[in-house]
mmCIF file of C-alpha atoms and ligand atoms in Angstrom:
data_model
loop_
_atom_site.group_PDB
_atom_site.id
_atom_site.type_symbol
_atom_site.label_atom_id
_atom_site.label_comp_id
_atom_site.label_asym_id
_atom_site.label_seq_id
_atom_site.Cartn_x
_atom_site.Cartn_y
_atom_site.Cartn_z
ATOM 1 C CA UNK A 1 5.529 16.019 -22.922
ATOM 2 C CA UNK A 2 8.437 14.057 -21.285
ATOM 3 C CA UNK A 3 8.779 15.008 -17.536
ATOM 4 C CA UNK A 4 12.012 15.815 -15.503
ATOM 5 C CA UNK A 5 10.310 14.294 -12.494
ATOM 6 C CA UNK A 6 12.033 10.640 -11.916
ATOM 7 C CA UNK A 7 9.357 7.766 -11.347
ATOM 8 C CA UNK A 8 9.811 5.918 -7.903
ATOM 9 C CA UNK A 9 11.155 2.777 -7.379
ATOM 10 C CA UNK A 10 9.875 -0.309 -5.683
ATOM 11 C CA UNK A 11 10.316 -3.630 -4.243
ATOM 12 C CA UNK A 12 9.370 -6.692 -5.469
ATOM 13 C CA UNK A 13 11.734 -6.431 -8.504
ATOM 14 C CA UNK A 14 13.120 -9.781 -8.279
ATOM 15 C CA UNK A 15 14.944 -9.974 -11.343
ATOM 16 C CA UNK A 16 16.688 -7.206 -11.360
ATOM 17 C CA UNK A 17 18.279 -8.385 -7.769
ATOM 18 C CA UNK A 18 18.697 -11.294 -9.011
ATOM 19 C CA UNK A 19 21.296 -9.518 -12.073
ATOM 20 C CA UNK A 20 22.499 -7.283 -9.403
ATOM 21 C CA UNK A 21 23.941 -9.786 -7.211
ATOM 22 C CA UNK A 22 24.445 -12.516 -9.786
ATOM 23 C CA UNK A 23 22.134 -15.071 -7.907
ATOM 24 C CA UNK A 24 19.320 -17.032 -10.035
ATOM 25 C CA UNK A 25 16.094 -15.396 -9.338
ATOM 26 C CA UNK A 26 14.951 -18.878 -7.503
ATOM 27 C CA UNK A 27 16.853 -18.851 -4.732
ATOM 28 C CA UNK A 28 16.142 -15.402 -3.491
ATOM 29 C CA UNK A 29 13.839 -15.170 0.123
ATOM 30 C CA UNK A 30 11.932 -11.532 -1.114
ATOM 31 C CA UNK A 31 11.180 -9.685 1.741
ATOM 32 C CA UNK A 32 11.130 -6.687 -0.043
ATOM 33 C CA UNK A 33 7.565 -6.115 -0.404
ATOM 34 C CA UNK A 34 4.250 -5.657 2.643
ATOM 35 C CA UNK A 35 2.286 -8.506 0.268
ATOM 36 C CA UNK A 36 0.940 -11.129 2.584
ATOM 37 C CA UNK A 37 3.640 -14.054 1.400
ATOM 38 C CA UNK A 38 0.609 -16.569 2.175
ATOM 39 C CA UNK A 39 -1.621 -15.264 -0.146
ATOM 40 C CA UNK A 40 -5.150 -15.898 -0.431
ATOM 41 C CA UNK A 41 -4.858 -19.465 -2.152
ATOM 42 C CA UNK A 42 -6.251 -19.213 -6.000
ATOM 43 C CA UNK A 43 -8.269 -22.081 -7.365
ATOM 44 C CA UNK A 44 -8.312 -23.388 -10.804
ATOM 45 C CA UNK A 45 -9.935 -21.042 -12.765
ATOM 46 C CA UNK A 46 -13.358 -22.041 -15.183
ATOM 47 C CA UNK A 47 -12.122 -21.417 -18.653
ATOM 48 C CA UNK A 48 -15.321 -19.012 -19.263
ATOM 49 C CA UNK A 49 -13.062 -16.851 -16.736
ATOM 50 C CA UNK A 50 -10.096 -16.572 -19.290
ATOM 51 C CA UNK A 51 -12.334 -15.957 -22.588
ATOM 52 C CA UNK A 52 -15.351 -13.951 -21.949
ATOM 53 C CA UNK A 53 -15.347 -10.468 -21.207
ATOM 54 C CA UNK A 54 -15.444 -9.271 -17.747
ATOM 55 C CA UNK A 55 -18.960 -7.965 -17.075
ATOM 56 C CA UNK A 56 -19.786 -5.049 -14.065
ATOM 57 C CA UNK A 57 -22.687 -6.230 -12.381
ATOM 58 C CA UNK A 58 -20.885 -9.996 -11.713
ATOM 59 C CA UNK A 59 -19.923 -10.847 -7.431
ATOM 60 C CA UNK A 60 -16.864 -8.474 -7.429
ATOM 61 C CA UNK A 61 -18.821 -5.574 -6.571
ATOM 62 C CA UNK A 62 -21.965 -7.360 -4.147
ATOM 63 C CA UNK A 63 -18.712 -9.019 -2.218
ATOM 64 C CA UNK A 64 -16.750 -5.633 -1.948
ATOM 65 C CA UNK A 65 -19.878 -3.688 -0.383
ATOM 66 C CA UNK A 66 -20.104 -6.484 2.092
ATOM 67 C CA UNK A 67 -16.495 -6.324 3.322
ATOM 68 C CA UNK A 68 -16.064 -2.783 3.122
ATOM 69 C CA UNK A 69 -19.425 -1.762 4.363
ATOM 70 C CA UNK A 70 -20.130 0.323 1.418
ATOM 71 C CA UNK A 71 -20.396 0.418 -2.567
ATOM 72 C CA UNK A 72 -16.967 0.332 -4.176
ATOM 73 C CA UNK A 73 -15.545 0.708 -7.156
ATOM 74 C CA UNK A 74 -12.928 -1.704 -8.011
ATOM 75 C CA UNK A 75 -9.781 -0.320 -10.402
ATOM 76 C CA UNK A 76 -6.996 -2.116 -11.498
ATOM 77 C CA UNK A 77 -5.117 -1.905 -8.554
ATOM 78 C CA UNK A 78 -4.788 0.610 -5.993
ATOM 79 C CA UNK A 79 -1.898 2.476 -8.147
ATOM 80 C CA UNK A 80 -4.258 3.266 -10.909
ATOM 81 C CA UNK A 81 -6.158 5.331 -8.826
ATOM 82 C CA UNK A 82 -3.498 7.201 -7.199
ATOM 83 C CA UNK A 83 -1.892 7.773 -11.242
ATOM 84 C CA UNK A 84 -5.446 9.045 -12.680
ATOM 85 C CA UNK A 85 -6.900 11.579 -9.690
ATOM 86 C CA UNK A 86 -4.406 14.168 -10.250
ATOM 87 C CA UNK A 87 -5.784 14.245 -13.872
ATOM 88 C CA UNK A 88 -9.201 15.313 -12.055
ATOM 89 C CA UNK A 89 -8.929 18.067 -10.058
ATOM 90 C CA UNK A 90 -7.754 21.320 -11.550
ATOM 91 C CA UNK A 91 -4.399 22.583 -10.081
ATOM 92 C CA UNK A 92 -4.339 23.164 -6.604
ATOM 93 C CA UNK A 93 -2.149 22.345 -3.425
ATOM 94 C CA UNK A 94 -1.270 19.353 -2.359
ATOM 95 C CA UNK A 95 -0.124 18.371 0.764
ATOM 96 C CA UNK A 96 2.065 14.839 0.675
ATOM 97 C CA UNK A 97 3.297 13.142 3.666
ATOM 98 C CA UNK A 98 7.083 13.641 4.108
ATOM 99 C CA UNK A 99 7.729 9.768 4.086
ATOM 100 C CA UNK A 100 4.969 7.594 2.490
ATOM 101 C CA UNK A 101 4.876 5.670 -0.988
ATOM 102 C CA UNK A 102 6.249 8.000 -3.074
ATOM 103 C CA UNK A 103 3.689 7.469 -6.210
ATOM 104 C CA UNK A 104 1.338 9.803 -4.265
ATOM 105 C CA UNK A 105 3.965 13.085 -5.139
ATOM 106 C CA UNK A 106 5.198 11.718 -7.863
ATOM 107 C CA UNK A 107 1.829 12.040 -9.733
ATOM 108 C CA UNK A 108 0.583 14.896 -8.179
ATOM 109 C CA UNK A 109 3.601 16.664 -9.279
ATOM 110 C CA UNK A 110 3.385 15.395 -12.679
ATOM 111 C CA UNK A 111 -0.184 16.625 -13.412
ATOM 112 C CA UNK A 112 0.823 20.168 -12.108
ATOM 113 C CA UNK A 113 -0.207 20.528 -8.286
ATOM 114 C CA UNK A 114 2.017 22.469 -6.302
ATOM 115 C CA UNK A 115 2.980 20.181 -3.411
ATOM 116 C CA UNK A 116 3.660 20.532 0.497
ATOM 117 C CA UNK A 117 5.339 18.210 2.623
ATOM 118 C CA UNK A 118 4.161 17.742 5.750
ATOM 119 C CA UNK A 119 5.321 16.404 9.255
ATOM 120 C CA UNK A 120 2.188 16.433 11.117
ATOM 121 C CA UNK A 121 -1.312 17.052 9.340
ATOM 122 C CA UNK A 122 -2.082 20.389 8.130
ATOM 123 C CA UNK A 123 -4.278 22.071 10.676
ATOM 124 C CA UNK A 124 -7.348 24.488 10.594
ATOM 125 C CA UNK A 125 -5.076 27.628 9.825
ATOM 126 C CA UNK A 126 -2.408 26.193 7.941
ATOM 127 C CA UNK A 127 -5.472 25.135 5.141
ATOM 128 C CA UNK A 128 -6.584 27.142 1.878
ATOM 129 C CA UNK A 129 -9.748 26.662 0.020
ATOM 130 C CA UNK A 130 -9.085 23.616 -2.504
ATOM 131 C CA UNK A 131 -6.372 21.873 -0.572
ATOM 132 C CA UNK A 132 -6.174 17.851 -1.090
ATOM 133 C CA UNK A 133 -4.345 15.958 1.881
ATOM 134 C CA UNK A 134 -2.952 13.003 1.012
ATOM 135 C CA UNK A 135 -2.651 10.228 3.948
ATOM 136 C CA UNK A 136 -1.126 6.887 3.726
ATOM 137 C CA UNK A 137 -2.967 4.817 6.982
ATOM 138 C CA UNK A 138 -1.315 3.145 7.801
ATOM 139 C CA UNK A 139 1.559 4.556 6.674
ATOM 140 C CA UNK A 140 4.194 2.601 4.238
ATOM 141 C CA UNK A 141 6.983 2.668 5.136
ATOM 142 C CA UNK A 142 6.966 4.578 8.587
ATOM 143 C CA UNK A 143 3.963 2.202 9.736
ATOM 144 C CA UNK A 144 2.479 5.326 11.563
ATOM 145 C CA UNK A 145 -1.084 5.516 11.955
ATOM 146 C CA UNK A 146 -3.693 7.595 12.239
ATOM 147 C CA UNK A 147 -6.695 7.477 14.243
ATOM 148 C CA UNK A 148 -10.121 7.432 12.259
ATOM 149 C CA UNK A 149 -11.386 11.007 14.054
ATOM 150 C CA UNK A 150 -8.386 12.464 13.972
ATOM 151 C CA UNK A 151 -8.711 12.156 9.908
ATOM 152 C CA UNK A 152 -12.138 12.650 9.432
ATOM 153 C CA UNK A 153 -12.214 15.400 11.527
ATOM 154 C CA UNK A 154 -9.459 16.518 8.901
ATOM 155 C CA UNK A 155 -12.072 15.874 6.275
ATOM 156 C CA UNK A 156 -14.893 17.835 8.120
ATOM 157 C CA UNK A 157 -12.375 20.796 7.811
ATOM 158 C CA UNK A 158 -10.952 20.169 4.233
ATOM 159 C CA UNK A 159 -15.472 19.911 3.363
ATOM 160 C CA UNK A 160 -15.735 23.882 4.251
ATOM 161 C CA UNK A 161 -13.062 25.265 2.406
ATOM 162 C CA UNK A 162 -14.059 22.897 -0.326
ATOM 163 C CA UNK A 163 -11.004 20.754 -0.078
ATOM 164 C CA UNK A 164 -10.293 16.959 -0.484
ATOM 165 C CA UNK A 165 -9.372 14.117 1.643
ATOM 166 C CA UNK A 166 -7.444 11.237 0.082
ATOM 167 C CA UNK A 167 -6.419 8.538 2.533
ATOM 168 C CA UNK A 168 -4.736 5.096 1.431
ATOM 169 C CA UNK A 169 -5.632 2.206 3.030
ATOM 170 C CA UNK A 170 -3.701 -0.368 1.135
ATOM 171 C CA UNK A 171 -2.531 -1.711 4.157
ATOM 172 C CA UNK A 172 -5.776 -1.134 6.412
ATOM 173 C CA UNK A 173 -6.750 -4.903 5.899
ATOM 174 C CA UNK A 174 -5.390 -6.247 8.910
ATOM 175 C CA UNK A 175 -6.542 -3.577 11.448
ATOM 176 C CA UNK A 176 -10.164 -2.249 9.518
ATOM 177 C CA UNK A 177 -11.163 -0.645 12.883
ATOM 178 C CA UNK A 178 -9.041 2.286 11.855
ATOM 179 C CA UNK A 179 -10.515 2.339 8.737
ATOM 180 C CA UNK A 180 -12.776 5.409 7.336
ATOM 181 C CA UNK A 181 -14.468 3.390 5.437
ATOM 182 C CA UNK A 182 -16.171 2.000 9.303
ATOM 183 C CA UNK A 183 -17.969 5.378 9.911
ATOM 184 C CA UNK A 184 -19.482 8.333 8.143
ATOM 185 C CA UNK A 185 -18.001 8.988 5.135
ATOM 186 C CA UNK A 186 -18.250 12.895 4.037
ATOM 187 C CA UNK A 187 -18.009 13.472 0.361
ATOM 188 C CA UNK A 188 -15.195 14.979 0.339
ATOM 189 C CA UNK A 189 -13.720 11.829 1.159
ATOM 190 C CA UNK A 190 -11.559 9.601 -0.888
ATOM 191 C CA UNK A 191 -10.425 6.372 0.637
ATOM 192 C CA UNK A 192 -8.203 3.422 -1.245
ATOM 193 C CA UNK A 193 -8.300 -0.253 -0.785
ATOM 194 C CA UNK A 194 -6.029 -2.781 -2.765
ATOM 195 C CA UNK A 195 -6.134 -6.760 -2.692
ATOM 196 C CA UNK A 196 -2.617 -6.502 -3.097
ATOM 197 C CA UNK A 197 -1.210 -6.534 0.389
ATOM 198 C CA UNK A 198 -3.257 -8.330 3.268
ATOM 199 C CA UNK A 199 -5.138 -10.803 0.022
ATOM 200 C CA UNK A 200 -1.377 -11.287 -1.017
ATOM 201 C CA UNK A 201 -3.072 -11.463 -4.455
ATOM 202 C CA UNK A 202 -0.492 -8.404 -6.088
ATOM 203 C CA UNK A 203 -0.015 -9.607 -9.276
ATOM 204 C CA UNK A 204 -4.015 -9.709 -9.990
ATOM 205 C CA UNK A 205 -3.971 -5.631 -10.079
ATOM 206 C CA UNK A 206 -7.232 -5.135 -8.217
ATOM 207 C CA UNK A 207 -8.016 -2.483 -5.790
ATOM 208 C CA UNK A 208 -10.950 -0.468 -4.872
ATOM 209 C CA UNK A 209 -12.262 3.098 -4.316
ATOM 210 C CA UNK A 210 -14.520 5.073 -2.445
ATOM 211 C CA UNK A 211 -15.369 8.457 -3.296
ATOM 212 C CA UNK A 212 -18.416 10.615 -3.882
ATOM 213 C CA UNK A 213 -20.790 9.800 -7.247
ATOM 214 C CA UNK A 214 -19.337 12.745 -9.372
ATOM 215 C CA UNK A 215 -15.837 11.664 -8.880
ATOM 216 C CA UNK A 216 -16.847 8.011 -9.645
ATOM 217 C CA UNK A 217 -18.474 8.804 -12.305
ATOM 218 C CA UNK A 218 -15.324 10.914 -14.105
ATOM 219 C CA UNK A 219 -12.911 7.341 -12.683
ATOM 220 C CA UNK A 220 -15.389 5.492 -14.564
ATOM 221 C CA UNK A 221 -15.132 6.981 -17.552
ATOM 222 C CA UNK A 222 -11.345 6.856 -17.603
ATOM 223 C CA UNK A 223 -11.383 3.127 -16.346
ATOM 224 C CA UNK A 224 -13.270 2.211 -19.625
ATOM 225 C CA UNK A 225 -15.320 -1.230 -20.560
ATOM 226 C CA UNK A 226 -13.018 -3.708 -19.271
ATOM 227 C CA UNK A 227 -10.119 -2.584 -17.436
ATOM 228 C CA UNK A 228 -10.109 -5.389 -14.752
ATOM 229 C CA UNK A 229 -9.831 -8.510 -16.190
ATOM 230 C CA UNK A 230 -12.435 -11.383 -16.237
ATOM 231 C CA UNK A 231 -9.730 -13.656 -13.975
ATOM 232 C CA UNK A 232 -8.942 -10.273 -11.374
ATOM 233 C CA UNK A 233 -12.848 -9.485 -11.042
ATOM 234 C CA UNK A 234 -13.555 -13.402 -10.315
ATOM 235 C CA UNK A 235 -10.631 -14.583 -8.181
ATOM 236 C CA UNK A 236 -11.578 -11.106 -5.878
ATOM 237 C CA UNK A 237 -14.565 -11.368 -5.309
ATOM 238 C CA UNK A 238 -14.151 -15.314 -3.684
ATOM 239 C CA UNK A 239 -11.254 -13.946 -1.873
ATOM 240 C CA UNK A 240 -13.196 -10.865 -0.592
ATOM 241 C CA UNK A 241 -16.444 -13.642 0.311
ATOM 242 C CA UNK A 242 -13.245 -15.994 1.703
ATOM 243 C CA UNK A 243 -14.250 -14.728 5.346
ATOM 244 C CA UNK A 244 -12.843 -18.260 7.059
ATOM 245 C CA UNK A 245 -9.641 -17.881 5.046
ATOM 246 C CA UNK A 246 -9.638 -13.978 6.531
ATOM 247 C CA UNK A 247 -9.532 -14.985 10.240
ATOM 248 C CA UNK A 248 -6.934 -17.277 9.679
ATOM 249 C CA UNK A 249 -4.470 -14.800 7.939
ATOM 250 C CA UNK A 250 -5.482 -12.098 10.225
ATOM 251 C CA UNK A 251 -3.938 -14.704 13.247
ATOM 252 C CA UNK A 252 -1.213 -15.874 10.620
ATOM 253 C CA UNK A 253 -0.213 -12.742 10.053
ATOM 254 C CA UNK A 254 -0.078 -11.527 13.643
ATOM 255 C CA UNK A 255 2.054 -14.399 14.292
ATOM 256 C CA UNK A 256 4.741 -13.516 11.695
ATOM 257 C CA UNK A 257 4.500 -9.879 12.460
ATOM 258 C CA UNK A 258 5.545 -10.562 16.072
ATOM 259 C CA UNK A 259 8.036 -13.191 14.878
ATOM 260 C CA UNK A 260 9.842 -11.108 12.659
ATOM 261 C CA UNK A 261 9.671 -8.140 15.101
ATOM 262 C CA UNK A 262 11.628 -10.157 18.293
ATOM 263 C CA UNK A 263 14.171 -11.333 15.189
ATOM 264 C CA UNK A 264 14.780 -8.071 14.397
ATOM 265 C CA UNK A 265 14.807 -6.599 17.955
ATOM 266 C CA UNK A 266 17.673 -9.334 18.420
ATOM 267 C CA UNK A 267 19.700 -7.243 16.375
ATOM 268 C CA UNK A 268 18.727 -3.524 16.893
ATOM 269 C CA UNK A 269 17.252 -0.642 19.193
ATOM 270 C CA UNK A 270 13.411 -1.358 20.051
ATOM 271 C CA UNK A 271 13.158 2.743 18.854
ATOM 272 C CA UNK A 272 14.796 1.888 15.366
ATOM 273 C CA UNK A 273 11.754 -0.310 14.146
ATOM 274 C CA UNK A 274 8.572 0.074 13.226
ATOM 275 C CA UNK A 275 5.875 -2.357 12.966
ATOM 276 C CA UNK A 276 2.835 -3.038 11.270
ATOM 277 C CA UNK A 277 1.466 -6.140 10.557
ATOM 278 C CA UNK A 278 2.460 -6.676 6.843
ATOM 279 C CA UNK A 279 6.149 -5.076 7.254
ATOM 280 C CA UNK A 280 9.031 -3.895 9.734
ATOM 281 C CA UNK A 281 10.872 -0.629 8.848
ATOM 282 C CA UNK A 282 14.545 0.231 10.352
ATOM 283 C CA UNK A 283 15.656 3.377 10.434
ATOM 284 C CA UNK A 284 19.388 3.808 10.313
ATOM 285 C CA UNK A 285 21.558 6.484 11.499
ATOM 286 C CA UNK A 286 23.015 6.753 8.446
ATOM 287 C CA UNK A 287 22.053 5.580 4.668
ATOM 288 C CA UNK A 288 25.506 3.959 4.241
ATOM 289 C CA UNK A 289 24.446 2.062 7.221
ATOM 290 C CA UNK A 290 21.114 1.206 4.958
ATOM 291 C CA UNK A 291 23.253 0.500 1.787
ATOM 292 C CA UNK A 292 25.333 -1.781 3.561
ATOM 293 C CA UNK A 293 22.865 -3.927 5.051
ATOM 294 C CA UNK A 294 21.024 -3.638 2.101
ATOM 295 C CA UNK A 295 24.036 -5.590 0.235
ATOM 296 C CA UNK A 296 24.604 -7.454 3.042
ATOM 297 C CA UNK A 297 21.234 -8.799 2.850
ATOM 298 C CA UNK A 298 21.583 -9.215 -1.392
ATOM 299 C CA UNK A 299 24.957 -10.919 -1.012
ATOM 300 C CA UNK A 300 22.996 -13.600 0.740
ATOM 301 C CA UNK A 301 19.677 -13.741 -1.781
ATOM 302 C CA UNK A 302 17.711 -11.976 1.106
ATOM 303 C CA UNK A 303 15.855 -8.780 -0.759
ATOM 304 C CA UNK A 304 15.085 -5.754 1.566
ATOM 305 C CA UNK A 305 13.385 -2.975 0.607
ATOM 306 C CA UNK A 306 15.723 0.121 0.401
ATOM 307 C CA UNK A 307 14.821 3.692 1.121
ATOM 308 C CA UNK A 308 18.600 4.806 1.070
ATOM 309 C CA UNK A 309 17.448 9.109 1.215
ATOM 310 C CA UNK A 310 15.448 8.335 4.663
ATOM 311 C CA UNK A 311 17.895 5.326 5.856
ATOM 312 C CA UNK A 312 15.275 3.248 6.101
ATOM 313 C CA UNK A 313 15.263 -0.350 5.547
ATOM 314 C CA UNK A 314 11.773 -2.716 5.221
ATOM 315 C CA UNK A 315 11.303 -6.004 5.655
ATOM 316 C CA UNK A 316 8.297 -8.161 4.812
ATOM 317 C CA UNK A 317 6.809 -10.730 6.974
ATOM 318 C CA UNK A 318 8.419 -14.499 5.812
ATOM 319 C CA UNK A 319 7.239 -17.838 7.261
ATOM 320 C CA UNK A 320 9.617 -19.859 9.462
ATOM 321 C CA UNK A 321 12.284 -20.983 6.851
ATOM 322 C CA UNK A 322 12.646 -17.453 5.498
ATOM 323 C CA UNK A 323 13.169 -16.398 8.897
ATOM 324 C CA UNK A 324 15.372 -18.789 10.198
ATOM 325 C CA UNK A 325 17.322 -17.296 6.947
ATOM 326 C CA UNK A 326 16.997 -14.146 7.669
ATOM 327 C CA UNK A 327 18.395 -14.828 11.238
ATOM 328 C CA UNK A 328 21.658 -16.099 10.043
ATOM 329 C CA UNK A 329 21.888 -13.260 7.603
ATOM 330 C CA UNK A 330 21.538 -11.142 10.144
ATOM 331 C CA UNK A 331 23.953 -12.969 12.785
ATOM 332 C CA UNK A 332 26.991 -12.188 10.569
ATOM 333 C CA UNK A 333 26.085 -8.122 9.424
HETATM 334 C C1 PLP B 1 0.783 2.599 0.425
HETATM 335 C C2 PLP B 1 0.503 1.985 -0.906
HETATM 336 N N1 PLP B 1 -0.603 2.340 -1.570
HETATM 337 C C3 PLP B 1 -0.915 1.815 -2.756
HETATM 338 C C4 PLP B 1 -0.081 0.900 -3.364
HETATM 339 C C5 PLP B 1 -0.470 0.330 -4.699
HETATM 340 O O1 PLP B 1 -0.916 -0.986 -4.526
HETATM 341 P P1 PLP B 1 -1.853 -1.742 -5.560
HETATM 342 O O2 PLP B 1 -1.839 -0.963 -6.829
HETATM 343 O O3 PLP B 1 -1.273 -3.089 -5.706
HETATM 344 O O4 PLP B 1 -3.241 -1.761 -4.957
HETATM 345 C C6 PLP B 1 1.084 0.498 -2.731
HETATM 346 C C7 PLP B 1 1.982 -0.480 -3.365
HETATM 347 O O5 PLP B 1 3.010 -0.839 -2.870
HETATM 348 C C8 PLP B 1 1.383 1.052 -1.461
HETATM 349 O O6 PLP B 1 2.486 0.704 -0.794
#
């Protein structure tokens, strides 16, 4: 079946900026993603790690319970989790934030749930046996986010009526107070972890769920033998046993979060941004106002992440050259 529904768009597409604006692909400063541009350094790799077969009971999963407090199960990536639950429960409503990564609607549209947007969370009256919530925590690319009781006792609500809780925490690394995953964890439940942002370590595809045994046990079956490769399942778990290399990014991070918060408060209203510590968001008055910044930026090999139908512009945390660039970008918009 070939759907009418359009897939969603991302940053991080490099080379397609790079034929948009005519500039080599090398000189770009990509901002246009929340990965941690100082990435969790990856060592030379054993050459066991490229030709045997991954195996399930290696250190991924030992170092994952430790730093998430619980058993995990790792998936390629974050975004193959969010693709292949809609496949598992049988049609029912879903309600998606209004902003938030769009993959979340995108599949649960495409696998036949009827969806509702939503402002605030859905409360007590406003749910119906079977619901799912979907939350994004903190949210990309509003940065919003949620306290941990006021979603679980979402969950406790969603448990009587026999209804789901999905909550992404791609970007919980640097703040895991707020995370679910800290406190009781209902079965209804479903929480998502990726090594993608705070790790830095996108391009491995590894993420992780959490979810009750019967679920698990249908994601297993989907996920097959070997779906994470030998070098994803080895180079995660040393990042996710890294714990001296995790204090330091937490600090770097803060540091470039604040940095590239006063940088952009230079240039607009305090009440326009919107900061987390992986990403800024803007919010325009107007998405010509986004476009054009958004080419401003491009003429000048600076990619920003566009969200031209909620005039919203991100920008990813840089070190000092990248924002010294961005500053003179800026100076002449
Ligand atoms: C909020 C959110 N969740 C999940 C993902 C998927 O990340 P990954 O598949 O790399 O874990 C992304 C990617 O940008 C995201 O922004």
């Amino acid at each position: 079946m070939v759907s009418s529904v359009t897939a969603p768009f991302h940053g991080g597409r490099l080379q397609q900026a790079a034929n948009e604006f005519g500039i080599a692909a090398e000189q770009w400063l990509d901002l246009s993603t929340g990965v941690n541009p100082e990435g969790w350094p990856v060592p030379h790799l054993p050459a066991e790690v490229w030709q045997r077969l991954p195996e399930n009971d290696d250190a991924l999963e030992q170092a994952a319970a430790r730093f998430y407090g619980r058993p995990m199960l790792a998936v390629p990536g974050s975004q193959w989790a969010i693709q292949t639950l809609p496949m598992l429960f049988a049609p029912t409503r879903v309600w998606i934030p209004r902003y938030g990564y769009a993959e979340h609607a995108f599949h649960w549209r495409l696998n036949g749930h009827q969806l509702e947007t939503y402002d605030e969370l859905p409360d007590q009256h406003q749910l119906a046996p079977d619901d799912i919530v979907i939350a994004v925590n903190p949210n990309n690319p509003t940065g919003y986010r949620y306290q941990p009781d006021q979603l679980l006792g979402l969950a406790m609500k969603l448990q009587q009526l026999s209804g789901h809780l999905l909550v992404d925490e791609a970007f919980m690394d640097p703040s895991p107070r707020y995370s679910l995953l800290s406190g009781t964890v209902p079965d209804n439940l479903i929480v998502l972890r990726s090594l993608g942002k705070f790790f830095g370590l996108a391009g491995i595809r590894l993420g992780f769920i959490c979810c009750d045994p019967a679920l698990q046990q249908k994601l297993q079956q989907r996920l097959g033998p070997w779906a994470i490769s030998h070098p994803a399942r080895y180079v995660g778990a040393l990042a996710l046993q890294d714990t001296v290399w995790q204090q330091h990014a937490q600090q770097q991070i803060k540091y470039s979060s604040e940095k590239l918060t006063n940088l952009l408060s230079q240039h607009f209203a305090e009440d326009q941004l919107s900061t987390t510590a992986l990403f800024v968001t803007l919010t325009l008055e107007e998405s010509q106002q986004a476009r054009q910044l958004y080419q401003h930026c491009g003429q000048h090999a600076v990619l920003v992440r566009i969200f031209p139908e909620w005039q919203k512009i991100r920008f990813g945390l840089a070190d000092d050259f990248g924002l010294n660039r961005l500053a003179e970008v800026l100076e002449d918009f």
